[in-house]
Short mmCIF file of C-alpha atoms in Angstrom, two decimals:
data_model
loop_
_atom_site.label_atom_id
_atom_site.label_comp_id
_atom_site.label_asym_id
_atom_site.label_seq_id
_atom_site.Cartn_x
_atom_site.Cartn_y
_atom_site.Cartn_z
CA MET O 1260 113.12 123.20 106.74
CA LYS O 1261 109.25 121.87 106.64
CA SER O 1262 108.30 122.77 103.37
CA TYR O 1263 104.12 123.62 102.38
CA PHE O 1264 102.52 123.14 99.74
CA LYS O 1265 98.79 124.60 99.51
CA LYS O 1266 96.27 122.18 98.18
CA ASN O 1267 93.35 122.64 95.37
CA PHE O 1268 90.61 120.53 93.95
CA PHE O 1269 91.05 117.88 91.51
CA LEU O 1270 89.21 114.93 90.06
CA LYS O 1271 90.56 112.14 87.37
CA LYS O 1272 88.39 112.21 84.38
CA LYS O 1273 88.57 110.50 81.00
CA LYS O 1274 91.94 108.55 81.47
CA LYS O 1275 92.47 105.55 83.14
CA ILE O 1276 93.88 105.16 86.59
CA ASN O 1277 97.06 102.87 87.16
CA ILE O 1278 98.52 102.85 90.96
CA GLY O 1279 99.83 99.08 91.27
CA ASP O 1280 99.11 97.73 94.96
CA LYS O 1281 102.02 98.92 97.13
CA SER O 1282 101.82 95.89 99.67
CA MET O 1283 101.85 92.80 96.34
CA SER O 1284 104.37 94.90 94.86
CA HIS O 1285 106.57 94.23 97.56
CA ARG O 1286 105.66 90.65 97.78
CA SER O 1287 106.80 90.41 93.74
CA ILE O 1288 109.72 91.73 94.53
CA LEU O 1289 110.72 90.07 97.03
CA TYR O 1290 109.50 86.45 95.71
CA SER O 1291 112.56 86.77 93.06
CA LEU O 1292 114.54 85.79 96.40
CA ILE O 1293 113.41 82.33 96.73
CA ASN O 1294 112.33 81.60 93.15
CA LYS O 1295 114.98 80.70 90.75
CA LYS O 1296 114.18 82.16 87.56
CA ILE O 1297 112.99 85.55 85.42
CA ILE O 1298 110.12 86.95 86.34
CA GLU O 1299 108.45 90.30 84.56
CA ILE O 1300 106.17 92.56 86.65
CA PHE O 1301 103.71 94.62 85.12
CA ASN O 1302 102.17 97.70 87.06
CA LEU O 1303 104.37 98.04 89.72
CA LEU O 1304 103.93 100.89 91.80
CA GLU O 1305 107.43 102.96 91.32
CA SER O 1306 106.96 104.52 94.79
CA ASN O 1307 109.99 104.95 97.06
CA ASP O 1308 109.33 102.23 99.23
CA VAL O 1309 109.04 99.42 96.67
CA ILE O 1310 112.20 101.86 95.15
CA PHE O 1311 114.09 100.86 98.59
CA THR O 1312 113.30 97.17 98.23
CA ILE O 1313 114.48 96.77 94.79
CA ASN O 1314 117.56 97.73 96.04
CA LEU O 1315 117.98 95.73 98.73
CA CYS O 1316 117.35 92.92 96.13
CA LYS O 1317 120.01 94.43 94.46
CA ASN O 1318 122.71 94.29 97.44
CA LEU O 1319 121.38 90.42 97.62
CA SER O 1320 123.13 89.85 94.80
CA VAL O 1321 120.02 89.60 92.25
CA ASN O 1322 120.06 91.07 88.73
CA ILE O 1323 116.82 93.52 88.66
CA TYR O 1324 116.37 95.69 85.49
CA GLY O 1325 114.03 98.62 86.03
CA PRO O 1326 111.48 99.51 86.92
CA ILE O 1327 110.89 101.49 83.59
CA ASN O 1328 106.88 102.94 82.88
CA ASN O 1329 105.63 100.07 86.10
CA TYR O 1330 107.91 97.41 84.30
CA LEU O 1331 110.14 95.19 85.90
CA VAL O 1332 112.77 92.34 85.56
CA ILE O 1333 113.71 90.09 87.80
CA ASN O 1334 116.31 87.33 86.91
CA PHE O 1335 117.93 85.60 89.17
CA LEU O 1336 119.44 83.04 87.49
CA LYS O 1337 122.18 85.18 86.89
CA LYS O 1338 122.96 86.31 89.77
CA LYS O 1339 125.74 89.25 90.60
CA ASN O 1340 128.98 89.49 93.17
CA ILE O 1341 127.62 91.45 96.08
CA ILE O 1342 129.50 94.89 96.75
CA ASN O 1343 128.35 95.46 100.24
CA LYS O 1344 125.87 93.99 103.00
CA ILE O 1345 125.11 97.46 104.37
CA ASN O 1346 121.46 97.82 103.58
CA PHE O 1347 119.66 101.68 103.54
CA ILE O 1348 115.43 101.57 103.43
CA GLY O 1349 114.73 104.57 104.46
CA ASN O 1350 110.97 104.50 105.79
CA SER O 1351 109.59 101.89 104.44
CA GLY O 1352 108.80 99.50 107.77
CA THR O 1353 106.95 97.24 105.47
CA THR O 1354 110.11 96.15 103.23
CA ILE O 1355 112.68 95.27 106.89
CA ARG O 1356 109.58 93.73 107.69
CA LEU O 1357 109.29 90.94 105.13
CA SER O 1358 112.82 90.75 103.87
CA LEU O 1359 114.33 90.35 107.50
CA SER O 1360 113.95 87.01 107.52
CA LEU O 1361 116.11 86.68 103.75
CA ILE O 1362 118.59 89.05 104.17
CA LEU O 1363 122.01 86.96 104.57
CA ASN O 1364 124.64 86.87 108.09
CA ASN O 1365 126.46 89.72 108.71
CA SER O 1366 124.02 92.05 106.68
CA PHE O 1367 123.58 95.87 108.39
CA ILE O 1368 120.06 97.23 107.81
CA ILE O 1369 119.02 100.76 108.65
CA GLY O 1370 116.34 103.13 108.13
CA ASP O 1371 116.24 107.00 107.72
CA LYS O 1372 115.51 109.04 111.14
CA SER O 1373 111.33 108.15 111.24
CA LEU O 1374 112.05 104.76 110.96
CA ASN O 1375 114.87 104.31 113.72
CA LYS O 1376 112.14 105.81 115.92
CA ARG O 1377 109.87 103.03 115.42
CA THR O 1378 110.39 99.73 116.81
CA MET O 1379 110.98 96.17 115.03
CA TYR O 1380 110.24 94.15 117.99
CA ARG O 1381 107.11 91.76 116.67
CA VAL O 1382 108.99 90.46 114.01
CA ILE O 1383 112.83 90.08 115.64
CA LYS O 1384 110.85 88.33 118.35
CA PRO O 1385 109.64 85.11 115.90
CA LEU O 1386 112.59 84.96 113.99
CA CYS O 1387 114.82 85.08 117.54
CA LEU O 1388 112.45 81.89 118.64
CA ILE O 1389 113.36 79.93 115.06
CA GLY O 1390 117.36 81.11 116.00
CA TYR O 1391 118.64 84.06 114.31
CA ILE O 1392 120.71 86.27 116.50
CA ILE O 1393 120.65 89.56 116.20
CA GLN O 1394 122.03 93.32 117.48
CA CYS O 1395 119.69 96.06 117.43
CA LYS O 1396 119.33 99.27 119.89
CA LYS O 1397 117.29 99.63 122.76
CA ASN O 1398 113.67 98.89 122.30
CA PHE O 1399 114.35 96.93 119.23
CA PHE O 1400 114.75 100.28 117.06
CA THR O 1401 116.90 100.01 114.17
CA PRO O 1402 119.81 99.70 112.74
CA ILE O 1403 119.67 95.66 112.84
CA ILE O 1404 122.52 93.58 112.55
CA ILE O 1405 121.99 89.59 111.96
CA PHE O 1406 124.81 87.69 113.00
CA LYS O 1407 123.84 84.29 112.31
CA LYS O 1408 121.10 82.69 111.05
CA ASN O 1409 119.47 79.02 112.28
CA ASN O 1410 116.35 77.49 111.98
CA PHE O 1411 115.07 75.08 114.58
CA GLY O 1412 111.24 75.44 113.13
CA LEU O 1413 108.38 77.02 115.02
CA LYS O 1414 104.80 76.63 116.61
CA TYR O 1415 103.78 80.30 117.06
CA ASN O 1416 100.91 81.96 118.22
CA LEU O 1417 100.54 85.28 115.76
CA ILE O 1418 99.08 87.55 118.82
CA ASN O 1419 99.60 90.97 116.79
CA ILE O 1420 97.46 91.94 113.71
CA SER O 1421 100.06 91.70 111.71
CA SER O 1422 100.38 90.17 108.16
CA GLN O 1423 103.90 91.54 107.36
CA ILE O 1424 105.36 89.06 110.01
CA LYS O 1425 103.25 86.84 108.91
CA SER O 1426 104.63 86.89 105.81
CA CYS O 1427 108.00 87.60 107.14
CA LEU O 1428 107.84 83.85 108.74
CA ILE O 1429 105.98 82.19 105.63
CA LEU O 1430 108.85 83.42 103.40
CA ASN O 1431 111.38 82.18 105.65
CA SER O 1432 109.78 78.82 105.82
CA ILE O 1433 109.77 78.51 102.22
CA ASN O 1434 113.10 79.69 101.88
CA SER O 1435 114.73 77.12 104.41
CA PHE O 1436 112.46 74.42 103.99
CA ILE O 1437 111.73 74.28 107.31
CA LYS O 1438 108.15 73.90 108.95
CA ILE O 1439 106.89 76.73 110.88
CA TYR O 1440 103.04 76.81 111.83
CA ILE O 1441 100.96 79.88 112.66
CA LYS O 1442 98.03 80.67 114.04
CA GLU O 1443 96.21 83.71 113.97
CA LYS O 1444 94.26 85.97 116.65
CA LYS O 1445 92.25 86.78 113.49
CA ASN O 1446 92.79 86.93 109.74
CA THR O 1447 94.79 89.00 108.09
CA ARG O 1448 96.00 90.00 104.90
CA ASP O 1449 96.87 86.78 102.68
CA HIS O 1450 98.23 88.39 99.52
CA THR O 1451 101.62 86.26 100.67
CA GLU O 1452 99.39 82.81 100.72
CA ARG O 1453 97.82 83.86 97.01
CA LYS O 1454 100.88 84.49 95.00
CA ILE O 1455 103.54 81.92 96.30
CA ILE O 1456 100.04 79.61 94.84
CA ASN O 1457 100.19 80.72 91.68
CA ILE O 1458 103.40 82.30 90.63
CA LYS O 1459 105.24 78.86 90.97
CA ASN O 1460 103.71 78.22 87.26
CA LYS O 1461 104.11 81.81 86.60
CA ASN O 1462 106.37 83.98 84.92
CA ASN O 1463 104.51 86.84 85.11
CA ILE O 1464 103.14 88.95 87.50
CA PHE O 1465 100.19 91.56 86.47
CA ILE O 1466 99.48 94.07 89.84
CA PRO O 1467 96.40 95.27 90.26
CA ASN O 1468 95.51 98.65 91.41
CA ASP O 1469 95.72 99.36 95.11
CA PHE O 1470 92.83 100.24 97.33
CA SER O 1471 94.04 102.15 99.27
CA SER O 1472 95.32 105.11 96.62
CA ILE O 1473 92.20 104.43 94.97
CA SER O 1474 90.08 104.92 98.43
CA PHE O 1475 91.09 108.80 98.86
CA ILE O 1476 89.77 109.54 94.95
CA ILE O 1477 86.56 107.49 96.36
CA ASN O 1478 86.76 109.57 99.03
CA TYR O 1479 86.47 113.00 97.30
CA LEU O 1480 83.89 111.70 94.43
CA ILE O 1481 81.42 110.80 97.82
CA ILE O 1482 82.17 114.26 99.09
CA ASN O 1483 81.31 116.53 95.86
CA LYS O 1484 78.64 114.17 94.97
CA LYS O 1485 80.90 112.83 91.75
CA ILE O 1486 80.35 110.08 89.40
CA LEU O 1487 83.16 107.86 88.02
CA ILE O 1488 84.71 104.40 86.98
CA LEU O 1489 86.84 102.33 88.91
CA ASN O 1490 88.94 99.27 89.27
CA PHE O 1491 91.32 98.05 91.43
CA ASN O 1492 92.15 94.97 93.60
CA PHE O 1493 89.21 93.40 95.81
CA ASN O 1494 91.22 91.45 98.41
CA LYS O 1495 88.34 90.47 101.20
CA PHE O 1496 90.86 91.75 104.06
CA ARG O 1497 92.06 95.05 101.58
CA ILE O 1498 88.36 96.65 101.82
CA GLY O 1499 87.05 97.46 105.39
CA TYR O 1500 86.74 101.06 104.15
CA PHE O 1501 85.02 100.32 100.81
CA ASP O 1502 82.60 97.54 103.25
CA PHE O 1503 81.53 100.31 105.42
CA LEU O 1504 80.79 102.82 102.80
CA ILE O 1505 78.21 99.91 101.72
CA LYS O 1506 76.82 100.02 104.99
CA CYS O 1507 76.63 103.94 105.45
CA GLY O 1508 73.97 103.75 102.05
CA ILE O 1509 76.64 103.97 98.87
CA LYS O 1510 75.44 102.81 95.94
CA ILE O 1511 77.37 100.99 93.63
CA TYR O 1512 76.81 99.29 90.44
CA PHE O 1513 79.87 95.90 89.96
CA PHE O 1514 79.69 95.53 85.98
CA LYS O 1515 83.34 93.45 85.87
CA LYS O 1516 84.61 91.29 88.28
CA ILE O 1517 87.87 89.04 87.19
CA ILE O 1518 90.57 87.22 88.71
CA ILE O 1519 93.87 88.00 87.78
CA ASN O 1520 97.11 86.15 89.63
CA ASN O 1521 94.84 84.72 91.94
CA GLU O 1522 93.81 87.90 93.47
CA HIS O 1523 90.34 89.61 92.61
CA ASN O 1524 90.16 92.46 90.68
CA VAL O 1525 86.55 94.04 90.09
CA LYS O 1526 85.41 97.70 87.86
CA ILE O 1527 82.28 99.62 90.19
CA ILE O 1528 81.19 102.99 89.38
CA LEU O 1529 79.50 105.07 92.21
CA LEU O 1530 76.54 106.77 92.41
CA LYS O 1531 75.71 108.57 95.81
CA LEU O 1532 75.88 107.58 99.60
CA LYS O 1533 73.66 108.48 102.43
CA LEU O 1534 75.36 108.22 105.24
CA LYS O 1535 73.51 106.18 108.19
CA ASN O 1536 75.99 104.64 111.04
CA ASN O 1537 77.33 106.10 114.08
CA VAL O 1538 79.57 103.90 115.66
CA ILE O 1539 82.03 101.78 114.28
CA PHE O 1540 83.17 98.82 115.91
CA SER O 1541 87.31 97.13 115.95
CA ASN O 1542 85.97 94.09 113.27
CA ILE O 1543 85.67 96.40 110.96
CA ILE O 1544 88.49 98.42 111.82
CA SER O 1545 91.31 96.26 111.43
CA ARG O 1546 90.69 96.32 107.74
CA MET O 1547 90.45 99.61 106.67
CA ILE O 1548 94.04 100.53 109.31
CA ASP O 1549 95.27 102.51 106.78
CA GLU O 1550 92.49 105.00 105.72
CA ILE O 1551 91.50 105.91 109.16
CA PRO O 1552 93.09 109.04 108.40
CA LEU O 1553 90.74 109.15 105.48
CA LEU O 1554 87.97 107.92 107.08
CA LEU O 1555 88.07 110.52 109.73
CA ILE O 1556 88.40 113.46 107.28
CA PHE O 1557 84.87 111.66 105.33
CA LEU O 1558 83.46 111.87 108.81
CA ILE O 1559 83.64 115.39 109.43
CA ASN O 1560 82.15 116.54 106.39
CA TYR O 1561 78.80 114.88 107.61
CA LYS O 1562 78.73 116.54 111.14
CA LYS O 1563 77.66 113.47 112.95
CA ILE O 1564 78.77 112.14 116.05
CA THR O 1565 80.78 108.99 115.73
CA LYS O 1566 82.57 106.94 117.54
CA ILE O 1567 85.24 104.31 116.51
CA TYR O 1568 86.96 101.98 118.36
CA GLY O 1569 89.69 99.52 117.82
CA LEU O 1570 92.91 102.35 117.06
CA GLU O 1571 95.65 101.01 119.02
CA GLU O 1572 97.74 99.71 115.42
CA LEU O 1573 97.44 103.57 114.49
CA LYS O 1574 99.94 104.31 116.87
CA TYR O 1575 102.70 102.06 115.42
CA LYS O 1576 102.33 103.56 111.53
CA GLU O 1577 104.63 105.95 110.05
CA SER O 1578 104.03 108.61 112.71
CA ASN O 1579 101.33 108.12 115.75
CA ARG O 1580 98.79 108.69 113.84
CA PHE O 1581 96.10 108.07 116.86
CA ILE O 1582 97.63 111.52 118.18
CA ASN O 1583 98.90 113.29 115.05
CA MET O 1584 95.14 113.09 113.27
CA TYR O 1585 93.98 113.95 117.14
CA ASN O 1586 96.10 116.95 116.89
CA ASN O 1587 95.60 118.37 113.99
CA LEU O 1588 91.53 118.21 113.87
CA LEU O 1589 91.57 120.54 117.00
CA LEU O 1590 93.82 123.18 114.89
CA LEU O 1591 91.18 122.76 112.18
CA GLY O 1592 88.06 123.50 114.86
CA ILE O 1593 86.75 119.92 115.06
CA LYS O 1594 85.55 118.85 118.84
CA ILE O 1595 87.26 115.44 119.37
CA ILE O 1596 87.43 113.32 122.43
CA ILE O 1597 90.53 110.56 122.66
CA LYS O 1598 90.66 107.86 125.32
CA LYS O 1599 93.27 104.79 125.60
CA ASN O 1600 92.19 103.22 121.64
CA TYR O 1601 88.89 104.75 120.54
CA LEU O 1602 87.94 108.45 119.69
CA ILE O 1603 84.45 109.86 119.96
CA LEU O 1604 84.01 112.85 116.61
CA LYS O 1605 81.76 115.38 117.52
CA GLY O 1606 81.71 117.39 114.29
CA GLY O 1607 82.62 121.67 115.04
CA ILE O 1608 83.09 124.84 112.72
CA PHE O 1609 85.72 123.53 110.74
CA HIS O 1610 87.99 126.33 109.30
CA ASN O 1611 90.99 126.84 107.43
CA ASN O 1612 95.00 126.50 108.95
CA PHE O 1613 98.41 124.85 108.91
CA ILE O 1614 98.14 121.32 109.31
CA PHE O 1615 101.88 119.31 110.02
CA SER O 1616 101.22 115.72 108.10
CA LYS O 1617 104.59 114.54 110.56
CA ASN O 1618 106.36 112.48 107.52
CA ASP O 1619 103.52 110.47 107.33
CA HIS O 1620 101.79 110.64 103.59
CA ARG O 1621 98.37 109.61 104.16
CA LEU O 1622 98.27 111.69 106.34
CA PHE O 1623 99.31 114.75 104.13
CA MET O 1624 96.57 113.11 101.20
CA SER O 1625 93.63 112.59 103.86
CA PHE O 1626 93.98 116.74 104.75
CA TYR O 1627 94.11 117.39 100.73
CA ILE O 1628 91.07 115.90 99.83
CA CYS O 1629 89.11 118.00 102.29
CA LYS O 1630 86.66 120.33 100.80
CA LYS O 1631 88.77 123.09 102.91
CA GLU O 1632 91.68 125.25 101.31
CA LEU O 1633 94.63 123.77 103.73
CA LYS O 1634 98.60 124.39 104.21
CA ILE O 1635 99.88 120.80 104.30
CA SER O 1636 103.35 120.27 105.67
CA ASN O 1637 106.02 117.70 103.60
CA LEU O 1638 104.14 116.97 99.93
CA GLU O 1639 107.46 114.97 99.37
CA ASN O 1640 105.65 111.88 101.92
CA ILE O 1641 103.91 110.82 99.04
CA LEU O 1642 106.72 109.49 97.31
CA SER O 1643 106.63 106.38 99.82
CA SER O 1644 103.25 105.14 98.59
CA PHE O 1645 101.21 107.19 95.85
CA PRO O 1646 103.95 109.36 93.78
CA ASN O 1647 101.83 110.59 91.18
CA PHE O 1648 99.38 111.84 93.67
CA ILE O 1649 99.63 115.61 92.54
CA PHE O 1650 99.89 114.76 89.14
CA ILE O 1651 96.55 113.04 89.20
CA PHE O 1652 94.94 115.56 91.68
CA ASN O 1653 96.33 118.94 90.77
CA ASN O 1654 97.32 119.17 86.78
CA LYS O 1655 95.42 121.74 84.91
CA LYS O 1656 97.28 120.90 81.46
CA ASN O 1657 95.58 117.19 80.86
CA SER O 1658 92.15 116.06 81.33
CA PHE O 1659 93.03 114.64 84.94
CA TYR O 1660 92.27 118.53 86.64
CA VAL O 1661 88.46 119.77 86.90
CA TYR O 1662 87.94 123.62 88.03
CA LYS O 1663 85.52 123.68 91.61
#
């Protein structure tokens, strides 16, 4: 039975926003498998996906205490006995891609109904070239069983633009002391490289705010012409949506720039926006692929004809976002044309309707911040990446909420 949630309007005000970066939360926890020391993690994102990563590490004999109030302690020095080798990772594709090279022999990995329909070919292929013996369902679907782990070294051309596959191979190389050479077609997120350089001399890890989550607040502020001060992680491979807003003419003032744990962190104030662009090319889309649903919601508020290229990667997310966004926008009366890997947005008469978020957290949150009153399916989707979404955006009992 599908659940429905009726949206209201929101604005976060007067209170500090702490939303730990999900990608960095995953990586910080998995480093415990290759670093034999005690690590403290602050501002950890307590989402379902991150919890599954924590449980996976616990299954691999690591002692973990927490998370409590976004704080976690990992003690690798004191190992515990492995109870079982069956690892359930829910709908967290990030967990399985990053950790597959670190999981023990004869381990069984399975996801939920949604994850079991997503192919893991891109991560299984290079591991098989290294010498892993892996069994999985047809079309490289989970469940996955790792029978044996050999390490022969590898020179791998990373054709698919995926930082998760790159991180998986890097973690395997460090853990096994085998040289792996990776050539990227395009530069991808470098959280793993930055963290490895930094963590050797650090026992404390502070995770900055996630721009992917902050972008929902930014989007609402721009559409509703509000002003707010925000701080977040400013990694150049994560801020494609921010660069798009700059090119569109948004006025932003930076009044703090610092480096924390080898990651750039900024504090900004948003001022105003005048939309200029009507064509968005694939070179910027690759750095904002997670924000595409949000981008479409942003564009339909300005009723301009816009072409967006380079959307092929959307088909391999938590759902087929390429098709699902198309279908939902049609339900809202938006004129949209889709081709193989691009779409043309023509605007239209926006009206109320039901939205089917298809077990995809970003679809739910993107449509939630529309100006219209909508009913959106599967509220529980937000637990995978932004568990405080409703608390921040729809709570009349605290200063987060502002009436329309």
